[in-house]
XYZ file of C-alpha atoms in Angstrom:
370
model
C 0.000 0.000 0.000
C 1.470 3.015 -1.498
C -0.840 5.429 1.415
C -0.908 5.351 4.977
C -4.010 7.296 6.400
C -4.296 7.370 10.170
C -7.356 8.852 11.688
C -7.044 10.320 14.898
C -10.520 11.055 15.789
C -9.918 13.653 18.881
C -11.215 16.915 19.130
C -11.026 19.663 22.027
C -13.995 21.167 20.629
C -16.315 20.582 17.159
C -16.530 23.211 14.488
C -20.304 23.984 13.309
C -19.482 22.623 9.952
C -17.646 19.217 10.338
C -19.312 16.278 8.596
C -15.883 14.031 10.024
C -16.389 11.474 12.443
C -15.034 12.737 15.607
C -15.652 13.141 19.582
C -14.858 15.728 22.099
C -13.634 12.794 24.509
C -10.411 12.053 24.608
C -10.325 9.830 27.926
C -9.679 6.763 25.478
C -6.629 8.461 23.621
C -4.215 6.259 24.997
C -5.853 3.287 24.338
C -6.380 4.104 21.058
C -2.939 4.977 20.178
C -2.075 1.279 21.248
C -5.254 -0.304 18.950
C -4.159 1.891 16.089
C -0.407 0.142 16.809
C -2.866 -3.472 16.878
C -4.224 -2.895 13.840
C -0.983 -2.125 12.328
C 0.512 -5.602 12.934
C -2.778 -6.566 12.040
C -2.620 -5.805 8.720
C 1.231 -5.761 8.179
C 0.937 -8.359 5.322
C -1.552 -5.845 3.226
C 0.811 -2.523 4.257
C 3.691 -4.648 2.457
C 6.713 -2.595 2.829
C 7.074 1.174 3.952
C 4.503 3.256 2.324
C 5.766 6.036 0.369
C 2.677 8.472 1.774
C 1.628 8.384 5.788
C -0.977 11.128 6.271
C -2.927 11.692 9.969
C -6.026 13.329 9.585
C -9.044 14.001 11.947
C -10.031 15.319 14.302
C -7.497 16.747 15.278
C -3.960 14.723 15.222
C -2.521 17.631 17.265
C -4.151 16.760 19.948
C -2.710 13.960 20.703
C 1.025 14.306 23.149
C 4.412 13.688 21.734
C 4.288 10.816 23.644
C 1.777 9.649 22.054
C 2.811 10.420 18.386
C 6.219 8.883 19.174
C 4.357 5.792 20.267
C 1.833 5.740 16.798
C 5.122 6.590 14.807
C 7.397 3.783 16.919
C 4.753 1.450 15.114
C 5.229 2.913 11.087
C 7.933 2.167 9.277
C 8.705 5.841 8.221
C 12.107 5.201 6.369
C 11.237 5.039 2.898
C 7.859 7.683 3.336
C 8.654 10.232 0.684
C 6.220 12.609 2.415
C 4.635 12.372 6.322
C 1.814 15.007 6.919
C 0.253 15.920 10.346
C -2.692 18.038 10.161
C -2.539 20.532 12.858
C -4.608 23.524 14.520
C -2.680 26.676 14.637
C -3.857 27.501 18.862
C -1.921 23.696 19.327
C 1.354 24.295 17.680
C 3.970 24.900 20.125
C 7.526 24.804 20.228
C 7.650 21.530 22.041
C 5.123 19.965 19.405
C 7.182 21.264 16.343
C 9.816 19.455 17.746
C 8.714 16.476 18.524
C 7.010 16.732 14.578
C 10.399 17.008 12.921
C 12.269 14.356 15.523
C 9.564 11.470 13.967
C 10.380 12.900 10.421
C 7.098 14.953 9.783
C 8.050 17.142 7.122
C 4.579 18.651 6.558
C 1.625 20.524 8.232
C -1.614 21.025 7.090
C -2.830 23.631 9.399
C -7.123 24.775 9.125
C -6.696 28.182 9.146
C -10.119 28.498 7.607
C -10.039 32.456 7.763
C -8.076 35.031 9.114
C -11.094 37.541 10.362
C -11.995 36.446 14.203
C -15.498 36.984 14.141
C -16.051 34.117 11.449
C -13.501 31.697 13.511
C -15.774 31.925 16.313
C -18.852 32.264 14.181
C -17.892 28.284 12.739
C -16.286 27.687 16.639
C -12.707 26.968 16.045
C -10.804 27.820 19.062
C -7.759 29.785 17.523
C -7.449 33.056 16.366
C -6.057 34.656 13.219
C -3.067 36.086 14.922
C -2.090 32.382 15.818
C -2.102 31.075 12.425
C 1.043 33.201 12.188
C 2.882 32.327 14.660
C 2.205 28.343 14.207
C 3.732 29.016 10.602
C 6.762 30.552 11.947
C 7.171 27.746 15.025
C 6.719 25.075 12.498
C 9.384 26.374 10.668
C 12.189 27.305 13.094
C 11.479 23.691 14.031
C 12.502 22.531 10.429
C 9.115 21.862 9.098
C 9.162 23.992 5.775
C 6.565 22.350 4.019
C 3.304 23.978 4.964
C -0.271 23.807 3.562
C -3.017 26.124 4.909
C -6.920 25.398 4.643
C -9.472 28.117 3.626
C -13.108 28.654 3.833
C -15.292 31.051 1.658
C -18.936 31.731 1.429
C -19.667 32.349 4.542
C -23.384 33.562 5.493
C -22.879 37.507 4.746
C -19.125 37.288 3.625
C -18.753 39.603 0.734
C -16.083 39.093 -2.284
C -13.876 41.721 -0.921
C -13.836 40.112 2.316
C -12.807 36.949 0.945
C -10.231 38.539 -0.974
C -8.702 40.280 2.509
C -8.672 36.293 3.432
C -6.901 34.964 0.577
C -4.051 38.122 1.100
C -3.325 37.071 4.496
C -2.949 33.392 3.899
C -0.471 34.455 0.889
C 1.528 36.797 3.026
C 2.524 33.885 5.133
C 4.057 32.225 1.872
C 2.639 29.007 2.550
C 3.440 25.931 0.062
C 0.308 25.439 -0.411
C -3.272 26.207 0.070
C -6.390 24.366 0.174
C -10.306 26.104 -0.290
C -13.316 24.901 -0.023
C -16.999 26.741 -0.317
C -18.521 26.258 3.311
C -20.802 23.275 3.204
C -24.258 23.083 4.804
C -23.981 18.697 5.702
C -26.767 17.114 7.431
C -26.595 16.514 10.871
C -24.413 19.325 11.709
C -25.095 22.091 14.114
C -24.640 24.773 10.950
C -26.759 22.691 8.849
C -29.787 22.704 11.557
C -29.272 26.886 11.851
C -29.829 26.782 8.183
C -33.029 25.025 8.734
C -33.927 26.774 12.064
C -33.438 30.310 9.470
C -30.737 31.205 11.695
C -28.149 31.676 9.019
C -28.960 31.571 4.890
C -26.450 30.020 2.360
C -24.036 32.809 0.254
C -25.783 32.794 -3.470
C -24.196 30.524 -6.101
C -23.418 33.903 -7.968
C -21.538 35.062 -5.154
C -18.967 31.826 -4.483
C -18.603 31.623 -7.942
C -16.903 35.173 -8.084
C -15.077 33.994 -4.729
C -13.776 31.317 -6.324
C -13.001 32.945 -9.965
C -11.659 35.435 -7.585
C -8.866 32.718 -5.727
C -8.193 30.494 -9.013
C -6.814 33.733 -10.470
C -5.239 35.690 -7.346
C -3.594 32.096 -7.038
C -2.135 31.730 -10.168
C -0.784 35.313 -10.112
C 1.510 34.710 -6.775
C 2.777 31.226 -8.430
C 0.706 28.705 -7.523
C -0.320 25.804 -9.440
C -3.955 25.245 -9.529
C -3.397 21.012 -9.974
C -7.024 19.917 -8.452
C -10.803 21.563 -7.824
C -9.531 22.632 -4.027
C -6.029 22.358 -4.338
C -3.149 24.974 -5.307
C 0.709 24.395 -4.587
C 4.082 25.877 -5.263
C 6.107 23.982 -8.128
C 7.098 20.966 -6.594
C 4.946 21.218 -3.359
C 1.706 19.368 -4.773
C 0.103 16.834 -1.693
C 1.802 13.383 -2.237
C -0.485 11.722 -0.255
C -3.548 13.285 -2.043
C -2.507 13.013 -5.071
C -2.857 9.199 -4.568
C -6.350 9.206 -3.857
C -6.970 11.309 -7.624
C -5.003 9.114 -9.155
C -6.789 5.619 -7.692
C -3.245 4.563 -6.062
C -3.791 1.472 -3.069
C -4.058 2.974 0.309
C -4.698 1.700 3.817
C -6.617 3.460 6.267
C -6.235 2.479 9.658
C -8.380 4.401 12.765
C -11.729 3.966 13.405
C -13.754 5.079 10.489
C -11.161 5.404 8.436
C -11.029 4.080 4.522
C -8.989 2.035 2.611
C -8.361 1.418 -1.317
C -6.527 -1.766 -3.147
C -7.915 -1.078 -6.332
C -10.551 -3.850 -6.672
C -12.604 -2.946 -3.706
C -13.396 -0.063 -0.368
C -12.951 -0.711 2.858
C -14.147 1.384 5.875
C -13.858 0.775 9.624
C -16.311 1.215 12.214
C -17.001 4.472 13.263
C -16.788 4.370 17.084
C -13.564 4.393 18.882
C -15.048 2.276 21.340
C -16.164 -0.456 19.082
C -13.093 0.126 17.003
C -10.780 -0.482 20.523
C -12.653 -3.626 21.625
C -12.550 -5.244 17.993
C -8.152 -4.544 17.717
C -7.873 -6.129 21.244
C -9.673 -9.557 20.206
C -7.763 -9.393 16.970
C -10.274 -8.282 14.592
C -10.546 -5.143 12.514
C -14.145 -4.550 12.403
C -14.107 -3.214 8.723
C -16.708 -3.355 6.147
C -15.911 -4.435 2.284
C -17.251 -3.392 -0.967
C -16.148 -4.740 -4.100
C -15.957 -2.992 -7.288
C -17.575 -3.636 -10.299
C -16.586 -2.581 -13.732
C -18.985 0.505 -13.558
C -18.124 1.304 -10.224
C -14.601 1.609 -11.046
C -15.654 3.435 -14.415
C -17.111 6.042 -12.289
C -14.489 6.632 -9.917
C -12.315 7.192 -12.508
C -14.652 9.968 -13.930
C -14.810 11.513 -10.806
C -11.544 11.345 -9.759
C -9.673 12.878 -12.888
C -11.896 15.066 -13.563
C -10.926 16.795 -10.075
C -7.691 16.975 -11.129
C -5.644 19.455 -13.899
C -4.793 16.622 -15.708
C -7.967 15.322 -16.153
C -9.336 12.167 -17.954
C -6.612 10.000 -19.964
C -8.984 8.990 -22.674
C -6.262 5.977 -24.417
C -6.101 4.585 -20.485
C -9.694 4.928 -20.294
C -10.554 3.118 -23.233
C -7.528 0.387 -22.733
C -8.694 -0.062 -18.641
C -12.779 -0.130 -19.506
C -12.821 -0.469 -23.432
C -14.383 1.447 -26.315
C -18.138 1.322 -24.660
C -17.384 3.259 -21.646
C -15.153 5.451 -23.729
C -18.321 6.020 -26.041
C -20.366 6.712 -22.774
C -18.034 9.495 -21.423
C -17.561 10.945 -24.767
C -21.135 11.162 -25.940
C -21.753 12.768 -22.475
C -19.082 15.275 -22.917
C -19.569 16.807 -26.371
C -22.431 19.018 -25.497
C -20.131 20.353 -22.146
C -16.677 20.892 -24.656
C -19.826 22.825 -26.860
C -19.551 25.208 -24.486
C -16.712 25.216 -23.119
C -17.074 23.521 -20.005
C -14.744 21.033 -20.940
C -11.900 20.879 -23.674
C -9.990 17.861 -24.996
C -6.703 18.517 -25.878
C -3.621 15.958 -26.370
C -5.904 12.706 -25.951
C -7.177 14.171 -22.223
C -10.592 15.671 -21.204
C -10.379 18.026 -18.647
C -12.387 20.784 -17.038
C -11.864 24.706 -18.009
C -12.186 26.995 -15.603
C -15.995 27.599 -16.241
C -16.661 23.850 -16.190
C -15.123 23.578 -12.627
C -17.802 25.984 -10.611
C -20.082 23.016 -12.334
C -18.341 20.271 -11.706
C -20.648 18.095 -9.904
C -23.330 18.144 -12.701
C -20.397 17.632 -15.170
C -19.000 14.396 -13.340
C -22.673 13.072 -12.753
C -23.576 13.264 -16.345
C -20.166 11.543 -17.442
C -20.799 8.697 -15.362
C -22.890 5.328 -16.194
C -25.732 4.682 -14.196
């Protein structure tokens, strides 16, 4: 398995928006730590040798001590790893964590600064402030950590284009690697997503994120960065390793309760409760669920996924992996989008323009075979 993902499910608070499985109690983190180690020797044989990619997502990774993180990496091979991302919060980045980051070879941070204006960080309940973000930046890297990725939101209820922009200004001024964006979502079964119903807050207009997002593709591109998926812009060379896997349908292992795997034939996810997930690891079981892939299945996924990316679809691999009726499908599909200009083929790939992206979803749905 090319991908490590570890979920470390931990949170000191929850932010109005997140869809993640997570909990507020971290009485069990210890015991955790040590399953997460179980399931490791658990599934050694399917890990193979050291993956190339380990990535620890949550929650909130930084949560969890250095003694803890040196006990989780004590247990992953991290020799060969040609990238190992920790995603932090700025308010728990301290000298002493840096450290211990770079002494179990860490050598990037994605940190959810998610704006820089104070009243929308406590709006969406994250517990730093903008002034932090700052200062985790500079820790991380007086530490040695020099690779640095930095989350944004836009579209918040009220938020106006120039507002946004302000955002985007302040993330760039701390010359991060790269950056991450994402349109605030409204997810069911979130606290922001009942205030929506409750007519609390309203969702920004469609017109409106679509300028915010015109607005970052271009400010983006004009400071350097490389706009290489829907979300994602990086620095030449900086792209997300780990990522990039995922896009491209590489193998990867999950391990952590709820977390998801990949090994190209079928999904696997684990069950979302550390609880359950503890109990399973210490009678030698990972209590995972399988779904195996069928040739439309995988057809799909492969729609969805390039099509995320700059790149976009390979049309020779698609036709040589799924054959000339699924290449019919997609490009039958896709003429009346490259019509107007919503998608272009160019050098035997199909990709998005930049009008096709705000439109993505329909784009991808209409590509696939159902």
């Amino acid at each position: 398995m090319p991908g490590l993902y570890v979920h470390i499910p931990f949170c000191k608070s929850r932010c109005i928006y997140c869809g993640f499985y997570s909990t507020t109690d971290s009485c069990a983190a210890r015991r955790y730590v040590d399953a997460l180690c179980g399931e490791i020797e658990l599934r050694r044989d399917y890990l193979g040798e050291a993956p190339q990619t380990i990535y620890l997502g949550g929650g909130t990774p930084s949560q969890l001590s250095p003694e803890l993180l040196s006990r989780l990496f004590g247990a992953i091979d991290t020799g060969k790893a040609e990238e190992v991302t920790v995603e932090c919060n700025p308010d728990d980045v301290t000298p002493q964590l840096a450290q211990a980051l770079a002494g179990l070879h860490v050598d990037r941070v994605s940190m959810g600064a998610q704006t820089f204006d104070d009243a929308r960080l406590r709006f969406i309940r994250r517990r730093h402030n903008a002034a932090e973000v700052g200062r985790a930046v500079d820790t991380l890297r007086r530490a040695g950590i020099g690779n640095i990725s930095i989350d944004l939101i836009y579209g918040f209820p009220g938020e106006t284009p120039g507002q946004w922009a302000a955002d985007i200004e302040r993330a760039l001024a701390l010359e991060p690697d790269h950056i991450s964006a994402y349109c605030l979502s409204f997810e069911e079964g979130t606290p922001l997503y009942s205030m929506l119903r409750r007519g609390l807050v309203a969702e920004a207009d469609e017109e409106t994120c679509r300028q915010m997002y015109d607005d970052l593709a271009c400010r983006m591109e004009a400071a350097g960065y490389e706009h290489y998926e829907i979300s994602n812009f990086a620095l030449p060379g900086r792209r997300s390793r780990h990522n990039g896997n995922y896009w491209r349908e590489v193998p990867y292992m999950g391990i952590g309760a709820a977390a998801h795997s990949y090994d190209g034939g079928s999904r696997q996810w684990n069950v979302a409760d550390v609880d359950k997930y503890i109990e399973a690891i210490g009678h030698g079981v990972v209590p995972m669920e399988r779904e195996v892939l069928d040739e439309r299945a995988r057809y799909n996924d492969r729609v969805m996924l390039s099509l995320r990316t700059c790149e976009g679809i390979d049309l020779d691999k698609l036709c040589s992996d799924f054959g000339r009726h699924y290449l019919s499908v997609c490009l039958q599909a896709a003429g009346k989008y490259i019509a107007d200009g919503l998608l272009e083929r160019r050098g035997g790939r199909l990709r998005l323009t930049r009008r096709g992206i705000f439109v993505s979803d329909m784009i991808m749905s209409d590509l696939m075979e159902v």
